PDB file of C-alpha atoms in Angstrom:
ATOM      1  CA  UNK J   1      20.138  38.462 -55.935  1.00 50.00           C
ATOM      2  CA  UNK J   2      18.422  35.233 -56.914  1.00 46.00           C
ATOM      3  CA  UNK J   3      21.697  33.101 -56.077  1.00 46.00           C
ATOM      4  CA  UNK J   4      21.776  34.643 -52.861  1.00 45.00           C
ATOM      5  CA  UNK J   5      18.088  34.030 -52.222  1.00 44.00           C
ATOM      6  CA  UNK J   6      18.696  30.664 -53.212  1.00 45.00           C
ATOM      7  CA  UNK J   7      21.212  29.922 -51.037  1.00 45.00           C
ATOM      8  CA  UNK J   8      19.722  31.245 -47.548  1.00 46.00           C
ATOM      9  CA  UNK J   9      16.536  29.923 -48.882  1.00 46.00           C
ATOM     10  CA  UNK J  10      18.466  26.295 -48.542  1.00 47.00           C
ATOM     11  CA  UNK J  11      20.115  27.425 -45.832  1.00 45.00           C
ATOM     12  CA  UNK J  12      17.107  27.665 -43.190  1.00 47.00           C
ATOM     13  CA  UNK J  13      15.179  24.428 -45.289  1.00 47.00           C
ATOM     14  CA  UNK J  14      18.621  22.715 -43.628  1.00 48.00           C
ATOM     15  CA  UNK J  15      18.249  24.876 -40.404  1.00 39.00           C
ATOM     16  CA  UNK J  16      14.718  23.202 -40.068  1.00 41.00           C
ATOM     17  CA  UNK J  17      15.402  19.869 -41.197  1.00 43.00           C
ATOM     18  CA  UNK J  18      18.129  19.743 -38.589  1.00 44.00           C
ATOM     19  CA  UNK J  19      16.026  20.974 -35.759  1.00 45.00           C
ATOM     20  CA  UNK J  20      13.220  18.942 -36.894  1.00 41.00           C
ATOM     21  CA  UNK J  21      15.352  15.906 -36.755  1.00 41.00           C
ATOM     22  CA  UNK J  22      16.760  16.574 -33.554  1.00 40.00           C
ATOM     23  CA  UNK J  23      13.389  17.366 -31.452  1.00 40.00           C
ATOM     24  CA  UNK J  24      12.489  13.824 -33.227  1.00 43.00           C
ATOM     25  CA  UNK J  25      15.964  12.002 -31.994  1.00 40.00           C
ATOM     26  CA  UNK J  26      15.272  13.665 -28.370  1.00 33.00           C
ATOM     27  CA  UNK J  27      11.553  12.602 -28.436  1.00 33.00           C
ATOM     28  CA  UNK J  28      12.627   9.088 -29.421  1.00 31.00           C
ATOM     29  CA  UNK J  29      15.364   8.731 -26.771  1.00 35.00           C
ATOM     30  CA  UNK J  30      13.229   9.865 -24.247  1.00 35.00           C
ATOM     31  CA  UNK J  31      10.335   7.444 -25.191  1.00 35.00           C
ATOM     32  CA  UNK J  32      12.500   4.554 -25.379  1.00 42.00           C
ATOM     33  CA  UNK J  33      13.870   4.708 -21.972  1.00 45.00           C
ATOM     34  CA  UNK J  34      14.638   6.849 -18.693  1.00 52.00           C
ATOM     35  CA  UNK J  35      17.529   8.595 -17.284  1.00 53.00           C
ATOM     36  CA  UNK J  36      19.124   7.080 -14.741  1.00 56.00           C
ATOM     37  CA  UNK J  37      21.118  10.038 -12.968  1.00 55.00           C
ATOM     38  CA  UNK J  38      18.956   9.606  -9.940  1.00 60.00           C
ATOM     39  CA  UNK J  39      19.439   5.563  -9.250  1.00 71.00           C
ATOM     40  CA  UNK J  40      20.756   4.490  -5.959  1.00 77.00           C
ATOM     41  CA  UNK J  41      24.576   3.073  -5.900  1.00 83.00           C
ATOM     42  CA  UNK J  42      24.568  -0.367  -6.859  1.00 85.00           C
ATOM     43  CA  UNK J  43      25.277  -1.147  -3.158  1.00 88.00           C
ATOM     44  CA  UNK J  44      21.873  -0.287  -2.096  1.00 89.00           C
ATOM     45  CA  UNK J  45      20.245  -1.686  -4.935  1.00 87.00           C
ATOM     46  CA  UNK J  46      21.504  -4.945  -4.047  1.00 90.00           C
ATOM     47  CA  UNK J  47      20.406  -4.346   0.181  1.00 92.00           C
ATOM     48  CA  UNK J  48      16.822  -2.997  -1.369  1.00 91.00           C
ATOM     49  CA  UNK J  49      16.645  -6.116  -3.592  1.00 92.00           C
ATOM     50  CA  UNK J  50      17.827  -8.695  -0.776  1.00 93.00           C
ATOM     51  CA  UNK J  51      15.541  -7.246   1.784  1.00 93.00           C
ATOM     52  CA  UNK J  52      12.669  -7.690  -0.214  1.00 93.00           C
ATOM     53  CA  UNK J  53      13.196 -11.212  -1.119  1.00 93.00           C
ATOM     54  CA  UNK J  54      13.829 -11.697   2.652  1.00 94.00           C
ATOM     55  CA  UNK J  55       9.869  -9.947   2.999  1.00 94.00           C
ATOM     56  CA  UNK J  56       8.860 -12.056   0.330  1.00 94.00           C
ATOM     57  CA  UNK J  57       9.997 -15.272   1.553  1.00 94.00           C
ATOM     58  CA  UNK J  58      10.215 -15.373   5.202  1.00 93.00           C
ATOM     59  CA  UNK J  59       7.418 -13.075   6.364  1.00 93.00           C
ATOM     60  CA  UNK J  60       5.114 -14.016   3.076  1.00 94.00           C
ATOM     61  CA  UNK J  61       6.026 -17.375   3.150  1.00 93.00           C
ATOM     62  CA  UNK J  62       4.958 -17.587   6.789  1.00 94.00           C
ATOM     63  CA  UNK J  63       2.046 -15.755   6.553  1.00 94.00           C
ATOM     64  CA  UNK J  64       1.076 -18.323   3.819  1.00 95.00           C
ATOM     65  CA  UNK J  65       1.983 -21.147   5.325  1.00 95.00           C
ATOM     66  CA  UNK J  66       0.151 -20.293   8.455  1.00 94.00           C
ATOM     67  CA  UNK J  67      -3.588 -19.625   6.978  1.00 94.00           C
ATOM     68  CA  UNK J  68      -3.073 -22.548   4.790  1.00 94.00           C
ATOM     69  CA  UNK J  69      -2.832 -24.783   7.625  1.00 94.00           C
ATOM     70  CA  UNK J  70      -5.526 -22.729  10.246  1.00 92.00           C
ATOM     71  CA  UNK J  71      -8.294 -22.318   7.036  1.00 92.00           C
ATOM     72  CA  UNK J  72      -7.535 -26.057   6.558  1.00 92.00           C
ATOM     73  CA  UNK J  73      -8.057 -27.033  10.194  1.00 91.00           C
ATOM     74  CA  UNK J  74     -11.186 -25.201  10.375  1.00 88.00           C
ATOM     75  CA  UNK J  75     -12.906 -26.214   7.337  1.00 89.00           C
ATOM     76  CA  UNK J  76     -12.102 -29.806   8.121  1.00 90.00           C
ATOM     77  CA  UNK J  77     -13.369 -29.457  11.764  1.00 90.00           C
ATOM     78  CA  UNK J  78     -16.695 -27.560  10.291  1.00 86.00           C
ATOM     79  CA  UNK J  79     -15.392 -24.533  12.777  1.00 84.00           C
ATOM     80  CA  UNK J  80     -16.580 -21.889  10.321  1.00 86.00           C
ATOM     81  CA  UNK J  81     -18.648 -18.248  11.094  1.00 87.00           C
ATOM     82  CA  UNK J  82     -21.622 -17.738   8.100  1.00 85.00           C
ATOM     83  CA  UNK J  83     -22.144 -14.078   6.616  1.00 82.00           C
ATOM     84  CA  UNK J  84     -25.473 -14.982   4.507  1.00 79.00           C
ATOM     85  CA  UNK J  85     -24.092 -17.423   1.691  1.00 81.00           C
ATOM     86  CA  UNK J  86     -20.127 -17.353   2.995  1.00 84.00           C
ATOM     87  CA  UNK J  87     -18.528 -18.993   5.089  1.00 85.00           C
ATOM     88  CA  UNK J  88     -15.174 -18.226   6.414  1.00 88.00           C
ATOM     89  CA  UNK J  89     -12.797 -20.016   9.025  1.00 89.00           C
ATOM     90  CA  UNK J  90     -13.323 -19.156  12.915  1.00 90.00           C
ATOM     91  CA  UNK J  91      -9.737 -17.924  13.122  1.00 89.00           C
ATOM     92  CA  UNK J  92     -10.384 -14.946  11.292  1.00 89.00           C
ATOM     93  CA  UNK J  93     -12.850 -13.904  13.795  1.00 88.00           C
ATOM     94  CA  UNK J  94      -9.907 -12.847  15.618  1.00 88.00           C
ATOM     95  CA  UNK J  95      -8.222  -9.599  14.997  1.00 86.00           C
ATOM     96  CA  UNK J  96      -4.958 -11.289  14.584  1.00 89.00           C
ATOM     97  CA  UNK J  97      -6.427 -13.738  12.435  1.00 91.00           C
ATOM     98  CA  UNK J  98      -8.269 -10.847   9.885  1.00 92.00           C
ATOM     99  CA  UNK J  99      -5.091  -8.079   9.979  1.00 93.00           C
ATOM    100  CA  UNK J 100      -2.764 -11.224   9.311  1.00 93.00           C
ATOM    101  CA  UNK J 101      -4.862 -11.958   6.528  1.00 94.00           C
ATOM    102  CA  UNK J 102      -5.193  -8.200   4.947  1.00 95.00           C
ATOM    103  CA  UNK J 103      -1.102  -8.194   5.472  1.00 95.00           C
ATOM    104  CA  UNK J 104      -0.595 -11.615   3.538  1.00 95.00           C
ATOM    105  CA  UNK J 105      -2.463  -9.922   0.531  1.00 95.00           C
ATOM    106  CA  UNK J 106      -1.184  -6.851   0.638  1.00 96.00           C
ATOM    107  CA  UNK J 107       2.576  -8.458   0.301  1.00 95.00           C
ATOM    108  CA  UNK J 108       0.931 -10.572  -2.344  1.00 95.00           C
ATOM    109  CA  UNK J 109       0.173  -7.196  -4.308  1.00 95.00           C
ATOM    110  CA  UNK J 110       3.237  -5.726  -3.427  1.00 94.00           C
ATOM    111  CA  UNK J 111       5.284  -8.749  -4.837  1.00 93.00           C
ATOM    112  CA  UNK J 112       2.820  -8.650  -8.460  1.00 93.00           C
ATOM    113  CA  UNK J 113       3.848  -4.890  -8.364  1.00 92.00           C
ATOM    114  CA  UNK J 114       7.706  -4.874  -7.618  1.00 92.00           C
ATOM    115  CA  UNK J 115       9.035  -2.430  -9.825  1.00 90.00           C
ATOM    116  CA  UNK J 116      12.501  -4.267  -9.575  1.00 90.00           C
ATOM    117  CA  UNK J 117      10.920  -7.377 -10.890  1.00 89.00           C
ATOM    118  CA  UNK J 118       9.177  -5.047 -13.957  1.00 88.00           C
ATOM    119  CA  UNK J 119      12.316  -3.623 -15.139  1.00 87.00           C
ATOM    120  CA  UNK J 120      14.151  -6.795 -15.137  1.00 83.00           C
ATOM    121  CA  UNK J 121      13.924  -7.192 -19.116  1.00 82.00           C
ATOM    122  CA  UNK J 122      14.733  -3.480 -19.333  1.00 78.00           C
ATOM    123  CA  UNK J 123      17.112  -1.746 -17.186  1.00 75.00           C
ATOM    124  CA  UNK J 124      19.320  -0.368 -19.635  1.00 75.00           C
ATOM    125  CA  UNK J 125      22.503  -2.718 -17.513  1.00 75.00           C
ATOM    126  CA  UNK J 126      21.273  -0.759 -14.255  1.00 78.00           C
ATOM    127  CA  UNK J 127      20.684  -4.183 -11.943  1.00 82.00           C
ATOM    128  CA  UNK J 128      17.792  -4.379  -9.228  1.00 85.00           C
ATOM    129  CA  UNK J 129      16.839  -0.587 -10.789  1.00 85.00           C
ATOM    130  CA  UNK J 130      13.136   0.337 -10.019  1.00 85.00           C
ATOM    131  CA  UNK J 131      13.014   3.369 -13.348  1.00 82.00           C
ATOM    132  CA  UNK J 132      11.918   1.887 -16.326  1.00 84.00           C
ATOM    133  CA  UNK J 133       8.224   2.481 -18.174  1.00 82.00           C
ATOM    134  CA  UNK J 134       6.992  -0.485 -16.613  1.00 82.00           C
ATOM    135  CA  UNK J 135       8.662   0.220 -13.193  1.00 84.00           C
ATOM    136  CA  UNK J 136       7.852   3.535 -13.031  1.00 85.00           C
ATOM    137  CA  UNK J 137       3.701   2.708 -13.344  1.00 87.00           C
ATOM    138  CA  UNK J 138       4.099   0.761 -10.479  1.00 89.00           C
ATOM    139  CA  UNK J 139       6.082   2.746  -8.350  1.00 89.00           C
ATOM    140  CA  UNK J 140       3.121   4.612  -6.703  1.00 92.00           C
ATOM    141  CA  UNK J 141       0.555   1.636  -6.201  1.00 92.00           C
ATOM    142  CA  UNK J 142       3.179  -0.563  -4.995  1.00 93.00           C
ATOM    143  CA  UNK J 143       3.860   2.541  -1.859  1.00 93.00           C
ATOM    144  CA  UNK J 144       0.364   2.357  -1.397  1.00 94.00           C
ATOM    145  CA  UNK J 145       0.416  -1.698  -0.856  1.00 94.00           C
ATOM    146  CA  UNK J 146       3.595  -0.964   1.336  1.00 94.00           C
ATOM    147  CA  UNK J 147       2.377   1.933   3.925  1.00 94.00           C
ATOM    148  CA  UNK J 148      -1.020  -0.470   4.576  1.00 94.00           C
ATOM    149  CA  UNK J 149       1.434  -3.629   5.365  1.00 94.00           C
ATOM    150  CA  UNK J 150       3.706  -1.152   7.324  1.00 94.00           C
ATOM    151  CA  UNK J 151       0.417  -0.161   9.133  1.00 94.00           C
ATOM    152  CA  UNK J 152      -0.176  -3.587   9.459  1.00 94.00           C
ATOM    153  CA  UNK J 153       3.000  -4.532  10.899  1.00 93.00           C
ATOM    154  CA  UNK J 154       2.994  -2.702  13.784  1.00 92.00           C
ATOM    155  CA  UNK J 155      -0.616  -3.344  14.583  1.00 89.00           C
ATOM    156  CA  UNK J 156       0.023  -7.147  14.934  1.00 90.00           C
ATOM    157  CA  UNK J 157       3.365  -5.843  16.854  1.00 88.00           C
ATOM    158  CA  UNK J 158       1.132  -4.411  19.355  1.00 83.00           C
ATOM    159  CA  UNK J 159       0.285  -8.073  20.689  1.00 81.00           C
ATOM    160  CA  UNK J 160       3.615  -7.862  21.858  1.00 80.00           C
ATOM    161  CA  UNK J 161       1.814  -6.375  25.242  1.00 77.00           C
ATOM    162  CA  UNK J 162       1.376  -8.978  26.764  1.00 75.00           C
ATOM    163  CA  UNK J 163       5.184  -9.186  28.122  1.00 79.00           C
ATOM    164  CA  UNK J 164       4.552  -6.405  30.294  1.00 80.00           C
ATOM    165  CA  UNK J 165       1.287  -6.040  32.631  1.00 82.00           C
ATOM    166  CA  UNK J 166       0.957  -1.884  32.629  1.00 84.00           C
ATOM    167  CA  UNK J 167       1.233  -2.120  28.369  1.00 80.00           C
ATOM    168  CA  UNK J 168      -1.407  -4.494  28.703  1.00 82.00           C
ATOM    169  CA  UNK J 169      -3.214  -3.152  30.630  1.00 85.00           C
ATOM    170  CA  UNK J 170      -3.119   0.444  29.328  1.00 82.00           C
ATOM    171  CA  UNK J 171      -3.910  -1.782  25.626  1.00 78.00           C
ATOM    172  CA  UNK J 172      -7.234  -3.034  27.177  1.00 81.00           C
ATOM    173  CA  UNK J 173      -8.678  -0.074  28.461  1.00 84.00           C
ATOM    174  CA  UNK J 174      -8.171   2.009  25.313  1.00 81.00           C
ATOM    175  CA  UNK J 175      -9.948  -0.723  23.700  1.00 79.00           C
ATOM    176  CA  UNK J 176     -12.831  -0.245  26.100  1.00 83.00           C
ATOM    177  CA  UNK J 177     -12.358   2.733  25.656  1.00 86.00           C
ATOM    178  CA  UNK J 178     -12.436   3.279  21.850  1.00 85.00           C
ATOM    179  CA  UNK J 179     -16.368   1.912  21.400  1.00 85.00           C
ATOM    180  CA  UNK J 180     -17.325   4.871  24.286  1.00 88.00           C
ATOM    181  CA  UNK J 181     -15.402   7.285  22.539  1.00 88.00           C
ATOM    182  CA  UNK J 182     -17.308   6.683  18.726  1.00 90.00           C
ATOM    183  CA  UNK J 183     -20.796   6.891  21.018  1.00 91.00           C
ATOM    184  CA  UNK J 184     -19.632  10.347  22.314  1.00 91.00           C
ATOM    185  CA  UNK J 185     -18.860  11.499  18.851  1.00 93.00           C
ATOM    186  CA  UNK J 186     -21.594  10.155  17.298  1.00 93.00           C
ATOM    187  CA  UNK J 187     -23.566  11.941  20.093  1.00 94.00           C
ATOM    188  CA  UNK J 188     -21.900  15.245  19.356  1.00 94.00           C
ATOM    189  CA  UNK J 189     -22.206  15.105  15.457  1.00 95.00           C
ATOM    190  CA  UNK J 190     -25.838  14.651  15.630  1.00 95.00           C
ATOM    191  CA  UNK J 191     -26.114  17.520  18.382  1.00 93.00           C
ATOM    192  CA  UNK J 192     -24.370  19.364  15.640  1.00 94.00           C
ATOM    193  CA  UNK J 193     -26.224  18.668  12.779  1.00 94.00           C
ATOM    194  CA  UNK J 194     -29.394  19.203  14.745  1.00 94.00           C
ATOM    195  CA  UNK J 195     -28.676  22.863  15.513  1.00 89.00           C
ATOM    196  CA  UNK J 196     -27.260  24.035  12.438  1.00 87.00           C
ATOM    197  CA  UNK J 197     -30.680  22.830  10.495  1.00 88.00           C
ATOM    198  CA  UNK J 198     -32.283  24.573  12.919  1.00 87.00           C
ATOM    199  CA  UNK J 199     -29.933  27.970  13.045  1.00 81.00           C
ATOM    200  CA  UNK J 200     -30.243  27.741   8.912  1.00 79.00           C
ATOM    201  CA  UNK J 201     -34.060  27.477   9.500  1.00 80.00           C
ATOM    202  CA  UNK J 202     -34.317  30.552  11.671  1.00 78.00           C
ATOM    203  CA  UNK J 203     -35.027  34.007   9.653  1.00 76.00           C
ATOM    204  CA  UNK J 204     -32.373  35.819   9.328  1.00 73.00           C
ATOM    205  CA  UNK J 205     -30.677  39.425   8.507  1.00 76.00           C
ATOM    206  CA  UNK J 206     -27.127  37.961   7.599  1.00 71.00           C
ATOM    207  CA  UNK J 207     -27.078  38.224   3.591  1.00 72.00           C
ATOM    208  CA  UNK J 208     -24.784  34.952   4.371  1.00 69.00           C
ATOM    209  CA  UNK J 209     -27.557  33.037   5.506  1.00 61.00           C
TER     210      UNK J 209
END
């Protein structure tokens, strides 16, 4: 009776000691790196990865190149627009001059948060992958850097108007149009607010109010 005891006794302290050992192996494997099932063929790795160094260098590059030499003009020229204690050049008065801006610094963050460049070290032989632990933290701020330049993209795209007269001309009037719009809304929102204080004021039967 006591052998037997023994031995099942031993049995389930080996049961445990396996199971323990295994959640530990598991727990390990899966803090140490991530499962690439869900990766992209190599093929579009590589188009993902040139495309972005074509972003990177061409459009960034331009973008760079171009305040560089407009902030230099107007600085040396004294051609500069004060906010209190700043000073900024006139250029960026312009909306082109401010969205170009906000788009060269957004690709700025977007290149300091590639995740391909993050899980270059460690990509467990998986080339241009984006799913590592340092890749993966940056996965959702870098979108976020990505739809504002996208946004931005196409707003500088709409200068394109000016090839054909009714596109530019149906541009201008919506933005005429945009600063009468906010004054109507403004007008209704306060025409709102103005009779629900007074409706909330006004005695009342309703166990709501």
């Amino acid at each position: 009776g006591s052998g037997s005891g023994s031995s099942s006794g031993s049995a389930s302290s080996r049961l445990l000691a396996s199971d323990t050992s295994s959640s530990g192996d598991v727990a390990a494997s899966s803090s140490e790196g991530f499962s690439h099932t869900t990766d992209l063929p190599m093929e579009i790795r590589v188009a993902i990865f040139i495309c972005r160094v074509f972003i990177y260098l061409c459009s960034m590059g331009q973008w760079v190149v171009f305040h560089v030499k407009y902030s230099l003009k107007d600085f040396r020229s004294k051609a500069l627009i004060r906010y209190g204690r700043f000073a900024i050049p006139e250029y960026l008065a312009a909306w082109q001059g401010w969205s170009s801006f906000l788009l060269t610094m957004f690709l700025f963050c977007m290149l300091c948060m590639e995740p391909i460049l993050h899980c270059f070290q460690n990509n467990d032989g998986y080339l241009f992958t984006e799913h590592c632990a340092d890749g993966e933290a940056m996965l959702f701020p870098y979108s976020v850097m990505s739809t504002a330049a996208m946004l931005l993209y196409f707003l500088l795209l709409s200068d394109l108007s000016v090839f054909s007269t009714r596109v530019s001309a149906f541009a201008l009037i919506c933005t005429r149009v945009v600063s009468e719009v906010a004054l109507f809304l403004f007008g209704l929102t306060f025409f709102v607010c103005a009779f629900a204080c007074a409706v909330s004021a006004l005695e009342q039967d309703d166990p709501d109010f």
